[in-house]
Short mmCIF file of C-alpha atoms in Angstrom, two decimals:
data_model
loop_
_atom_site.label_atom_id
_atom_site.label_comp_id
_atom_site.label_asym_id
_atom_site.label_seq_id
_atom_site.Cartn_x
_atom_site.Cartn_y
_atom_site.Cartn_z
CA MET A 1 -7.25 16.94 -27.13
CA SER A 2 -6.38 13.78 -29.97
CA LYS A 3 -3.70 13.00 -31.14
CA LYS A 4 -6.16 13.26 -34.39
CA GLU A 5 -7.35 16.70 -33.62
CA ASN A 6 -4.03 18.10 -32.84
CA MET A 7 -2.58 16.79 -36.46
CA ALA A 8 -5.75 18.89 -37.99
CA ASN A 9 -5.58 22.35 -36.19
CA PRO A 10 -1.68 22.42 -34.55
CA ASP A 11 -2.80 26.17 -32.90
CA LYS A 12 -5.57 24.65 -31.25
CA LEU A 13 -4.78 24.15 -27.02
CA GLY A 14 -7.76 22.79 -25.83
CA ALA A 15 -10.01 24.47 -21.95
CA LYS A 16 -8.73 21.83 -20.27
CA ASN A 17 -4.65 22.84 -20.56
CA LEU A 18 -5.76 26.09 -20.73
CA PHE A 19 -7.18 26.17 -17.21
CA LEU A 20 -4.55 23.70 -16.56
CA TRP A 21 -1.92 26.15 -16.78
CA SER A 22 -3.05 29.09 -16.02
CA ALA A 23 -3.89 27.52 -12.36
CA ASN A 24 -0.33 28.77 -12.05
CA GLY A 25 -0.10 32.10 -12.59
CA GLY A 26 -3.50 32.53 -11.12
CA SER A 27 -2.20 31.44 -8.19
CA ALA A 28 1.46 33.12 -8.32
CA ALA A 29 -1.40 36.44 -9.09
CA VAL A 30 -3.07 36.63 -6.37
CA GLN A 31 0.32 36.07 -4.11
CA VAL A 32 1.26 39.42 -5.54
CA VAL A 33 -1.39 40.68 -4.93
CA LEU A 34 -1.58 40.09 -0.86
CA LEU A 35 1.89 41.16 -0.75
CA GLY A 36 1.04 44.41 -1.44
CA ASN A 37 -0.89 44.90 1.66
CA LEU A 38 2.56 43.55 3.66
CA SER A 39 3.60 47.46 4.48
CA MET A 40 -0.01 47.77 5.61
CA TYR A 41 0.13 45.13 7.91
CA LEU A 42 3.15 46.04 9.77
CA THR A 43 3.02 49.34 9.73
CA ASN A 44 -0.98 48.98 11.29
CA ALA A 45 -0.71 46.05 13.16
CA LEU A 46 2.81 45.47 14.09
CA GLY A 47 3.00 49.03 14.66
CA MET A 48 6.62 49.98 12.22
CA ASN A 49 7.29 53.11 11.15
CA VAL A 50 6.46 53.30 7.44
CA ALA A 51 9.04 53.97 5.79
CA LEU A 52 12.02 51.83 7.71
CA VAL A 53 9.36 48.93 6.23
CA GLY A 54 10.13 50.52 2.34
CA THR A 55 14.08 50.42 3.38
CA LEU A 56 13.97 47.04 4.35
CA LEU A 57 11.52 45.38 2.06
CA MET A 58 14.04 47.10 -0.56
CA ALA A 59 18.00 45.94 0.87
CA SER A 60 16.41 42.31 0.74
CA LYS A 61 16.70 42.89 -2.98
CA ALA A 62 20.79 43.09 -2.75
CA PHE A 63 20.39 39.04 -2.73
CA ASP A 64 18.03 39.36 -6.48
CA GLY A 65 20.88 41.05 -8.20
CA ILE A 66 22.95 36.55 -7.89
CA THR A 67 19.69 34.82 -7.56
CA ASP A 68 17.84 35.91 -10.46
CA LEU A 69 20.84 35.11 -12.79
CA ILE A 70 22.44 31.64 -10.85
CA ALA A 71 19.01 30.41 -10.75
CA GLY A 72 18.21 30.98 -14.56
CA TYR A 73 21.50 29.60 -15.56
CA VAL A 74 20.63 26.45 -13.26
CA VAL A 75 17.36 26.45 -15.01
CA ASP A 76 19.80 25.99 -18.56
CA LYS A 77 21.09 23.26 -17.47
CA THR A 78 18.37 21.26 -15.80
CA ASN A 79 18.73 18.44 -17.66
CA THR A 80 16.39 15.72 -16.13
CA LYS A 81 13.07 12.90 -15.89
CA LEU A 82 10.76 15.99 -15.88
CA GLY A 83 11.88 18.31 -18.56
CA ARG A 84 14.07 21.66 -17.98
CA GLY A 85 11.23 24.30 -16.54
CA ARG A 86 9.05 21.91 -14.77
CA PRO A 87 9.74 21.01 -11.93
CA TYR A 88 10.85 23.60 -11.25
CA ASP A 89 6.96 25.08 -9.91
CA LEU A 90 7.20 23.39 -7.26
CA CYS A 91 8.62 26.31 -5.73
CA ILE A 92 4.70 27.50 -5.70
CA ILE A 93 4.93 25.37 -1.86
CA GLY A 94 8.21 27.06 -0.09
CA LEU A 95 6.25 30.72 -2.58
CA TRP A 96 3.17 30.41 -0.43
CA LEU A 97 4.52 28.69 2.71
CA THR A 98 7.70 31.94 3.21
CA THR A 99 4.22 34.17 2.59
CA TRP A 100 2.78 33.13 5.43
CA MET A 101 5.39 33.58 7.24
CA LEU A 102 5.44 37.57 6.74
CA PHE A 103 2.03 38.25 8.02
CA ALA A 104 2.60 36.12 11.31
CA VAL A 105 5.75 37.78 12.36
CA PRO A 106 5.81 36.97 16.38
CA GLU A 107 4.19 40.04 18.78
CA GLY A 108 7.01 39.60 21.58
CA PHE A 109 10.09 40.21 18.49
CA THR A 110 11.92 43.94 19.09
CA THR A 111 12.00 45.69 16.44
CA THR A 112 15.40 44.34 15.22
CA VAL A 113 14.40 41.60 15.12
CA LYS A 114 11.00 41.76 13.84
CA CYS A 115 12.96 43.42 10.86
CA VAL A 116 15.71 40.10 11.02
CA TYR A 117 13.50 38.47 10.57
CA VAL A 118 11.07 40.04 7.70
CA PHE A 119 14.41 40.50 5.98
CA ILE A 120 14.60 36.43 5.62
CA CYS A 121 11.45 35.36 4.99
CA TYR A 122 11.17 37.90 2.26
CA THR A 123 14.18 36.90 0.53
CA LEU A 124 13.38 33.24 0.64
CA CYS A 125 9.54 34.61 -0.56
CA GLN A 126 10.96 36.52 -3.72
CA SER A 127 14.97 35.31 -3.61
CA ILE A 128 14.63 32.09 -3.32
CA PHE A 129 10.82 30.72 -4.44
CA LYS A 130 9.62 33.15 -7.48
CA THR A 131 12.85 33.39 -8.55
CA PHE A 132 13.83 29.79 -9.46
CA MET A 133 9.83 28.93 -10.01
CA THR A 134 9.61 32.45 -12.36
CA ALA A 135 13.31 31.07 -14.48
CA GLY A 136 11.19 28.03 -14.68
CA ALA A 137 7.97 29.04 -16.34
CA THR A 138 8.51 29.94 -19.88
CA PRO A 139 11.07 26.87 -20.62
CA TYR A 140 8.32 25.10 -18.96
CA MET A 141 5.75 26.18 -21.73
CA VAL A 142 7.64 26.15 -24.53
CA ARG A 143 8.88 23.06 -24.59
CA ALA A 144 5.46 21.71 -23.84
CA PHE A 145 3.59 23.43 -25.81
CA ASN A 146 5.87 24.82 -29.11
CA ASN A 147 3.70 26.66 -31.31
CA GLU A 148 3.42 30.94 -30.99
CA GLN A 149 -0.59 30.47 -30.91
CA LYS A 150 -0.77 28.96 -28.03
CA TYR A 151 2.13 30.88 -26.68
CA VAL A 152 -0.24 33.69 -27.37
CA LYS A 153 -3.16 31.56 -26.00
CA LEU A 154 -1.94 30.50 -23.09
CA ASN A 155 0.19 34.17 -22.33
CA SER A 156 -3.59 36.80 -23.81
CA TRP A 157 -6.65 34.02 -22.21
CA GLY A 158 -4.40 32.91 -19.55
CA GLY A 159 -3.70 36.15 -17.96
CA MET A 160 -7.83 36.28 -18.70
CA ILE A 161 -8.17 33.84 -15.53
CA SER A 162 -5.42 34.95 -13.05
CA THR A 163 -7.54 38.28 -13.95
CA VAL A 164 -10.02 36.82 -12.22
CA CYS A 165 -8.61 35.65 -9.31
CA VAL A 166 -7.07 38.26 -8.66
CA MET A 167 -10.27 40.17 -9.12
CA VAL A 168 -12.49 37.52 -6.82
CA PHE A 169 -9.51 38.08 -4.76
CA ASN A 170 -9.76 41.86 -4.81
CA VAL A 171 -13.37 42.28 -4.21
CA VAL A 172 -13.67 39.53 -1.20
CA PHE A 173 -10.45 40.17 0.51
CA PRO A 174 -10.69 44.41 1.82
CA THR A 175 -14.34 42.74 3.85
CA PHE A 176 -12.01 40.05 5.94
CA TYR A 177 -9.15 42.90 6.00
CA ALA A 178 -10.72 45.57 7.43
CA LYS A 179 -11.90 43.49 10.21
CA VAL A 180 -8.23 41.90 11.44
CA LEU A 181 -6.47 46.36 10.04
CA TYR A 182 -4.69 46.01 13.65
CA ASP A 183 -4.81 42.23 15.19
CA PRO A 184 -1.83 40.48 14.81
CA ALA A 185 -3.87 37.59 15.28
CA GLY A 186 -6.18 38.08 12.95
CA TRP A 187 -3.13 38.85 10.08
CA ARG A 188 -2.05 35.45 10.40
CA SER A 189 -5.28 33.54 9.99
CA LEU A 190 -6.18 34.66 7.67
CA VAL A 191 -3.18 34.61 4.98
CA GLY A 192 -3.21 30.80 6.71
CA PHE A 193 -7.23 30.30 5.07
CA ILE A 194 -5.49 31.43 1.85
CA ALA A 195 -2.25 30.49 1.44
CA ILE A 196 -3.34 26.34 1.22
CA PRO A 197 -5.76 26.01 -1.07
CA LEU A 198 -3.73 29.04 -3.27
CA CYS A 199 -1.35 26.51 -3.09
CA ILE A 200 -2.75 23.53 -4.61
CA ILE A 201 -4.04 25.03 -6.89
CA GLY A 202 -0.62 26.39 -8.28
CA ILE A 203 0.78 23.37 -8.28
CA LEU A 204 -1.99 21.56 -10.66
CA ARG A 205 -0.37 21.96 -13.82
CA PHE A 206 3.18 20.18 -12.29
CA PHE A 207 1.08 17.45 -12.26
CA PHE A 208 -1.28 16.79 -15.24
CA ILE A 209 0.60 18.80 -18.05
CA PRO A 210 4.40 17.37 -19.04
CA GLU A 211 7.30 18.58 -21.05
CA LYS A 212 6.47 16.77 -24.37
CA TYR A 213 9.84 18.44 -26.33
CA GLU A 214 13.18 19.43 -27.12
CA VAL A 215 13.29 23.31 -28.61
CA ASP A 216 16.62 23.98 -27.99
CA ALA A 217 19.41 20.55 -26.91
CA LYS A 218 22.71 22.83 -26.57
CA ASN A 219 21.03 24.75 -23.78
CA GLU A 220 22.54 21.82 -21.83
CA HIS A 221 26.02 22.50 -22.57
CA THR A 222 25.72 26.27 -21.74
CA THR A 223 28.19 27.89 -19.21
CA LEU A 224 29.09 30.82 -17.46
CA LYS A 225 30.86 32.02 -20.45
CA ASP A 226 27.32 32.38 -22.50
CA VAL A 227 25.20 33.95 -19.75
CA ILE A 228 27.80 37.38 -19.88
CA ASN A 229 28.49 37.34 -23.36
CA LEU A 230 24.59 37.05 -23.30
CA LEU A 231 24.63 40.46 -21.67
CA LYS A 232 26.91 41.75 -23.46
CA ASP A 233 25.85 40.39 -26.82
CA ASN A 234 21.88 40.32 -26.87
CA ARG A 235 21.16 43.44 -25.71
CA GLN A 236 17.59 43.34 -26.63
CA ILE A 237 16.69 41.97 -23.40
CA TYR A 238 17.37 45.81 -21.40
CA PRO A 239 14.32 47.38 -22.61
CA ILE A 240 12.54 44.64 -21.67
CA ALA A 241 14.06 44.11 -18.24
CA ILE A 242 13.79 48.43 -18.02
CA LEU A 243 10.07 47.50 -18.79
CA GLN A 244 9.04 45.44 -16.09
CA PHE A 245 11.24 47.38 -13.40
CA VAL A 246 9.10 50.53 -14.46
CA VAL A 247 5.72 48.98 -14.04
CA GLY A 248 7.01 47.06 -11.16
CA ILE A 249 7.00 50.58 -9.25
CA ALA A 250 4.78 51.06 -11.10
CA GLY A 251 1.91 48.87 -10.47
CA SER A 252 2.84 48.24 -6.21
CA LEU A 253 3.01 51.55 -4.88
CA SER A 254 0.71 49.86 -1.75
CA VAL A 255 -1.13 53.09 -1.52
CA THR A 256 -4.22 51.70 -2.65
CA GLY A 257 -5.25 50.43 1.12
CA TYR A 258 -4.32 54.16 2.35
CA TYR A 259 -6.60 55.89 -0.39
CA PHE A 260 -9.40 54.35 0.35
CA GLN A 261 -9.11 54.31 4.32
CA TYR A 262 -8.10 57.82 4.41
CA ILE A 263 -9.65 59.76 0.96
CA VAL A 264 -12.20 57.82 0.20
CA GLY A 265 -13.05 56.79 3.88
CA ASN A 266 -14.09 53.85 3.42
CA ILE A 267 -11.21 50.86 2.83
CA GLU A 268 -14.12 47.93 2.23
CA ILE A 269 -15.25 49.47 -0.93
CA SER A 270 -11.97 49.39 -2.60
CA GLY A 271 -12.38 45.40 -2.63
CA VAL A 272 -16.08 46.56 -4.73
CA MET A 273 -14.27 48.78 -7.26
CA SER A 274 -12.24 45.58 -8.22
CA ILE A 275 -15.31 44.60 -9.63
CA PHE A 276 -15.00 47.35 -12.81
CA THR A 277 -11.86 45.56 -13.65
CA ILE A 278 -13.92 43.19 -15.76
CA PHE A 279 -14.78 45.45 -18.81
CA ALA A 280 -10.51 45.77 -18.74
CA MET A 281 -9.92 42.18 -18.67
CA LEU A 282 -12.47 41.54 -21.57
CA THR A 283 -10.09 43.56 -23.36
CA LEU A 284 -7.59 39.82 -23.45
CA ILE A 285 -9.97 37.80 -25.65
CA VAL A 286 -9.33 39.92 -28.55
CA TYR A 287 -5.45 39.93 -27.85
CA PRO A 288 -4.66 36.50 -29.97
CA ALA A 289 -6.94 37.97 -33.29
CA LEU A 290 -5.00 41.60 -32.83
CA LEU A 291 -1.41 40.45 -32.05
CA LYS A 292 -2.26 39.21 -36.27
CA LYS A 293 -2.19 42.28 -37.31
CA ILE A 294 0.06 44.32 -34.64
CA THR A 295 3.38 43.10 -32.94
CA THR A 296 3.80 42.80 -29.20
CA LYS A 297 5.42 45.44 -28.91
CA GLN A 298 3.15 47.55 -30.50
CA LEU A 299 0.26 46.35 -27.96
CA ILE A 300 1.91 47.06 -24.87
CA GLN A 301 3.38 50.06 -25.65
CA TYR A 302 0.02 51.63 -27.19
CA ALA A 303 -2.66 50.37 -23.77
CA LEU A 304 1.00 51.75 -20.79
CA LEU A 305 0.50 55.97 -22.87
CA LEU A 306 -3.15 55.44 -21.45
CA SER A 307 -1.79 55.45 -18.87
CA VAL A 308 -2.51 59.72 -19.22
CA VAL A 309 -5.81 59.24 -19.39
CA SER A 310 -5.76 57.34 -16.23
CA GLY A 311 -3.75 58.61 -13.94
CA LEU A 312 -5.16 62.70 -14.48
CA LEU A 313 -8.83 60.89 -13.80
CA SER A 314 -7.53 59.39 -10.63
CA PHE A 315 -6.17 62.27 -9.57
CA ALA A 316 -9.53 64.72 -9.74
CA ALA A 317 -12.02 61.75 -8.18
CA ASN A 318 -10.19 62.60 -5.23
CA ASP A 319 -13.39 60.31 -3.21
CA ASN A 320 -15.62 60.56 -6.88
CA LEU A 321 -16.24 56.25 -6.53
CA ILE A 322 -17.98 56.93 -10.25
CA LEU A 323 -14.51 58.81 -11.65
CA LEU A 324 -12.11 56.19 -9.63
CA ALA A 325 -14.12 52.97 -10.96
CA VAL A 326 -13.31 54.64 -14.77
CA ALA A 327 -9.97 55.12 -13.87
CA GLY A 328 -9.37 51.07 -12.38
CA VAL A 329 -10.88 50.22 -15.69
CA ILE A 330 -8.68 52.41 -17.68
CA LEU A 331 -5.89 51.47 -15.41
CA GLY A 332 -6.79 47.78 -16.60
CA VAL A 333 -6.20 48.02 -20.18
CA VAL A 334 -2.62 49.79 -19.31
CA GLN A 335 -1.13 47.26 -17.38
CA LEU A 336 -3.22 43.69 -18.56
CA PRO A 337 -0.23 43.99 -21.85
CA ALA A 338 2.59 44.66 -19.91
CA SER A 339 0.86 41.85 -17.30
CA TYR A 340 0.70 39.27 -19.80
CA MET A 341 2.99 39.24 -22.33
CA PHE A 342 6.03 40.86 -22.08
CA GLY A 343 6.44 37.17 -21.65
CA LEU A 344 6.36 36.33 -25.76
CA LEU A 345 9.07 38.79 -25.62
CA ILE A 346 11.67 36.70 -24.17
CA ILE A 347 10.73 33.97 -26.53
CA ASP A 348 11.36 37.15 -29.21
CA CYS A 349 15.51 37.27 -27.63
CA ALA A 350 15.52 33.13 -27.71
CA ASP A 351 14.64 33.29 -30.97
CA PHE A 352 17.17 35.54 -31.84
CA ASN A 353 19.83 34.27 -29.74
CA GLU A 354 19.37 30.51 -31.56
CA TRP A 355 19.12 33.20 -34.82
CA GLU A 356 22.17 34.13 -34.18
CA GLY A 357 24.32 30.81 -33.12
CA ARG A 358 23.71 30.76 -29.27
CA ALA A 359 21.43 28.70 -27.01
CA ARG A 360 17.86 30.16 -26.09
CA MET A 361 18.48 29.85 -23.09
CA GLU A 362 14.53 31.06 -21.56
CA GLY A 363 16.11 30.38 -18.40
CA THR A 364 18.86 33.06 -18.01
CA LEU A 365 16.01 35.24 -19.65
CA ALA A 366 13.78 34.93 -17.70
CA SER A 367 15.82 35.58 -14.73
CA ILE A 368 17.23 39.44 -15.53
CA THR A 369 13.20 40.67 -16.54
CA GLY A 370 11.89 38.98 -13.02
CA PHE A 371 14.89 40.18 -11.17
CA ALA A 372 14.56 43.93 -12.72
CA ASN A 373 10.86 43.57 -11.86
CA LYS A 374 11.72 42.81 -7.80
CA ILE A 375 13.86 45.28 -8.18
CA GLY A 376 10.99 47.92 -8.91
CA THR A 377 8.38 46.07 -6.89
CA ALA A 378 10.77 46.46 -3.90
CA PHE A 379 12.46 50.36 -4.81
CA SER A 380 8.01 51.53 -4.58
CA THR A 381 7.48 50.03 -1.82
CA PHE A 382 10.95 52.15 -0.42
CA PHE A 383 9.71 54.70 -2.93
CA ALA A 384 5.89 55.24 -1.74
CA GLY A 385 7.51 55.07 2.00
CA LEU A 386 10.00 57.57 1.55
CA LEU A 387 7.48 60.08 -0.55
CA LEU A 388 4.83 59.60 2.18
CA GLY A 389 7.98 60.11 4.97
CA ALA A 390 8.42 63.16 3.46
CA ALA A 391 4.43 64.54 4.10
CA GLY A 392 4.39 63.74 7.66
CA PHE A 393 2.58 60.28 6.71
CA VAL A 394 2.23 58.99 10.73
CA SER A 395 1.73 54.82 10.53
CA GLY A 396 -1.28 53.29 12.30
CA ALA A 397 -3.01 57.42 12.55
CA ASP A 398 -7.01 57.69 12.19
CA THR A 399 -6.53 60.49 10.41
CA GLN A 400 -3.45 62.12 8.56
CA SER A 401 -1.99 65.92 7.30
CA ASP A 402 -3.33 67.43 4.82
CA SER A 403 -0.15 66.84 2.69
CA ALA A 404 -0.38 63.15 3.40
CA ILE A 405 -3.53 63.20 2.10
CA LEU A 406 -1.57 64.66 -1.23
CA MET A 407 1.41 62.64 -1.06
CA ILE A 408 -1.49 59.60 -1.17
CA ARG A 409 -3.40 60.83 -3.95
CA VAL A 410 -0.36 61.79 -6.37
CA CYS A 411 1.18 58.44 -5.02
CA TYR A 412 -1.86 56.58 -6.39
CA ALA A 413 -2.87 58.48 -9.43
CA LEU A 414 0.04 60.74 -11.11
CA VAL A 415 3.15 58.55 -10.05
CA PRO A 416 2.26 55.03 -11.48
CA MET A 417 1.32 57.74 -14.67
CA ALA A 418 4.57 58.83 -14.72
CA PHE A 419 6.12 55.19 -14.49
CA TYR A 420 4.52 54.01 -17.25
CA LEU A 421 5.47 56.11 -19.21
CA LEU A 422 8.34 55.76 -19.19
CA ALA A 423 7.97 52.12 -20.06
CA ALA A 424 6.38 52.74 -22.86
CA PHE A 425 9.28 55.47 -24.15
CA ALA A 426 12.28 52.50 -23.20
CA LEU A 427 10.35 50.01 -25.31
CA LYS A 428 11.39 52.26 -28.51
CA TYR A 429 14.62 49.93 -28.28
CA PHE A 430 13.36 46.89 -28.43
CA LYS A 431 13.88 45.92 -32.60
CA ILE A 432 12.80 42.29 -33.23
CA ASP A 433 10.03 43.20 -34.36
CA LYS A 434 11.10 44.56 -37.66
CA MET A 435 13.24 41.63 -37.93
CA LYS A 436 10.62 39.04 -36.81
CA PRO A 437 9.86 37.68 -40.16
CA GLN A 438 13.50 37.16 -41.10
CA ILE A 439 13.74 35.04 -38.39
CA ASN A 440 10.94 32.99 -37.92
CA ALA A 441 11.55 32.27 -41.52
CA ASP A 442 15.60 31.01 -42.06
CA LEU A 443 14.54 29.28 -38.13
CA ALA A 444 11.59 27.78 -39.85
CA GLU A 445 14.56 26.72 -42.61
CA ARG A 446 17.31 25.75 -40.35
CA ARG A 447 15.36 23.33 -38.73
CA LYS A 448 13.84 21.65 -41.34
CA LYS A 449 17.51 21.17 -42.37
CA ILE A 450 18.37 19.52 -39.18
CA SER A 451 14.86 17.67 -38.61
CA GLU A 452 16.08 16.07 -42.56
CA ASN A 453 19.46 15.21 -41.65
CA GLY A 454 18.40 13.40 -38.44
CA GLY A 455 19.07 16.18 -35.71
CA GLU A 456 22.60 17.07 -36.77
CA ASN A 457 23.45 20.50 -37.85
#
């Protein structure tokens, strides 16, 4: 986009910027879905106990309480020639490397050594590389574009691109992993084949989208005391953290493979069913227009309430593919706003910080919510393993007991519904949306005065 075009229409994003920016999100989204199959790999291919796997993955989150806040603090202190958040996009290389390593556990290891190996790799993957990349994403976006309408487009239309990537992956992947379900070497090769190109795609924006705007010079003076004060004074971040924690649980129960294997009777059909999510994805197109009429908080809440329909329909469907397809479309509508638009709530919290005279601290704010989401994701694996184990689920078995089948159905349909409703309730306590017009007006006036005074506050 030329400077002349940009001045004529400052809200215009451009297809090039949209696709380059979204390449990272698409790559990361596929990594999340792929990692959701880790439990199936560890139980079916390596024969590890399902409850043990759930406990092991949850235990690795003990490091997140430290690494997430450290990552946010480090990002908020970063001032390089490349920018503040941009350098941390390089973490996608480590993210994909450790993801492949998780699906390449040496078969000759004892169960104890396998547990140690998985624990270390999962911790590096989620607690180090993903943590720093997530912490840097919002500061990077704010300094690369510096326009609220562009943020909306990047999160909505960019979310649509990420959803397409996930949809294609969900269609294709089950066909391949069904052939290597019990073959460790097959999993290792398959994941390696996926990881290399997606790592290259995910790093594109680092090379082509620079940080161009200095949003808040105060961040370079951020101290640990500022982080503590943020946690104490800006309570608006907690409803977002709860949202991400609960959505992390609901969206990562890791029972879809089991559902289609034991209830539908055809694990490969799960990929075909993903095609129907394109109908839900189309709703992302209208988000920019919709968010001119309602707030981001309301959009997310209204969508989450639809989980009642998708949950009850999924539970009633059993092995009826038509009902499952309809429920899947509705579930997509439920998940999309919370997955792709919550970043706007983080920016609102950063504006609130600036409005109250604090540093914006986007990195720290993103890390708090990222930490909550990963804890939720890890807890979901533990929770699902606990429920399935209590119901008599047997890892690698060709058939399961009636109680195990019922529990798979409950975990697939009703448990996510309950958690999504809890997430909608948590957002009731996010109040910035009501204050936002005043915050925006005050910040615009303040920045205008600073600009007129030559940058002096």
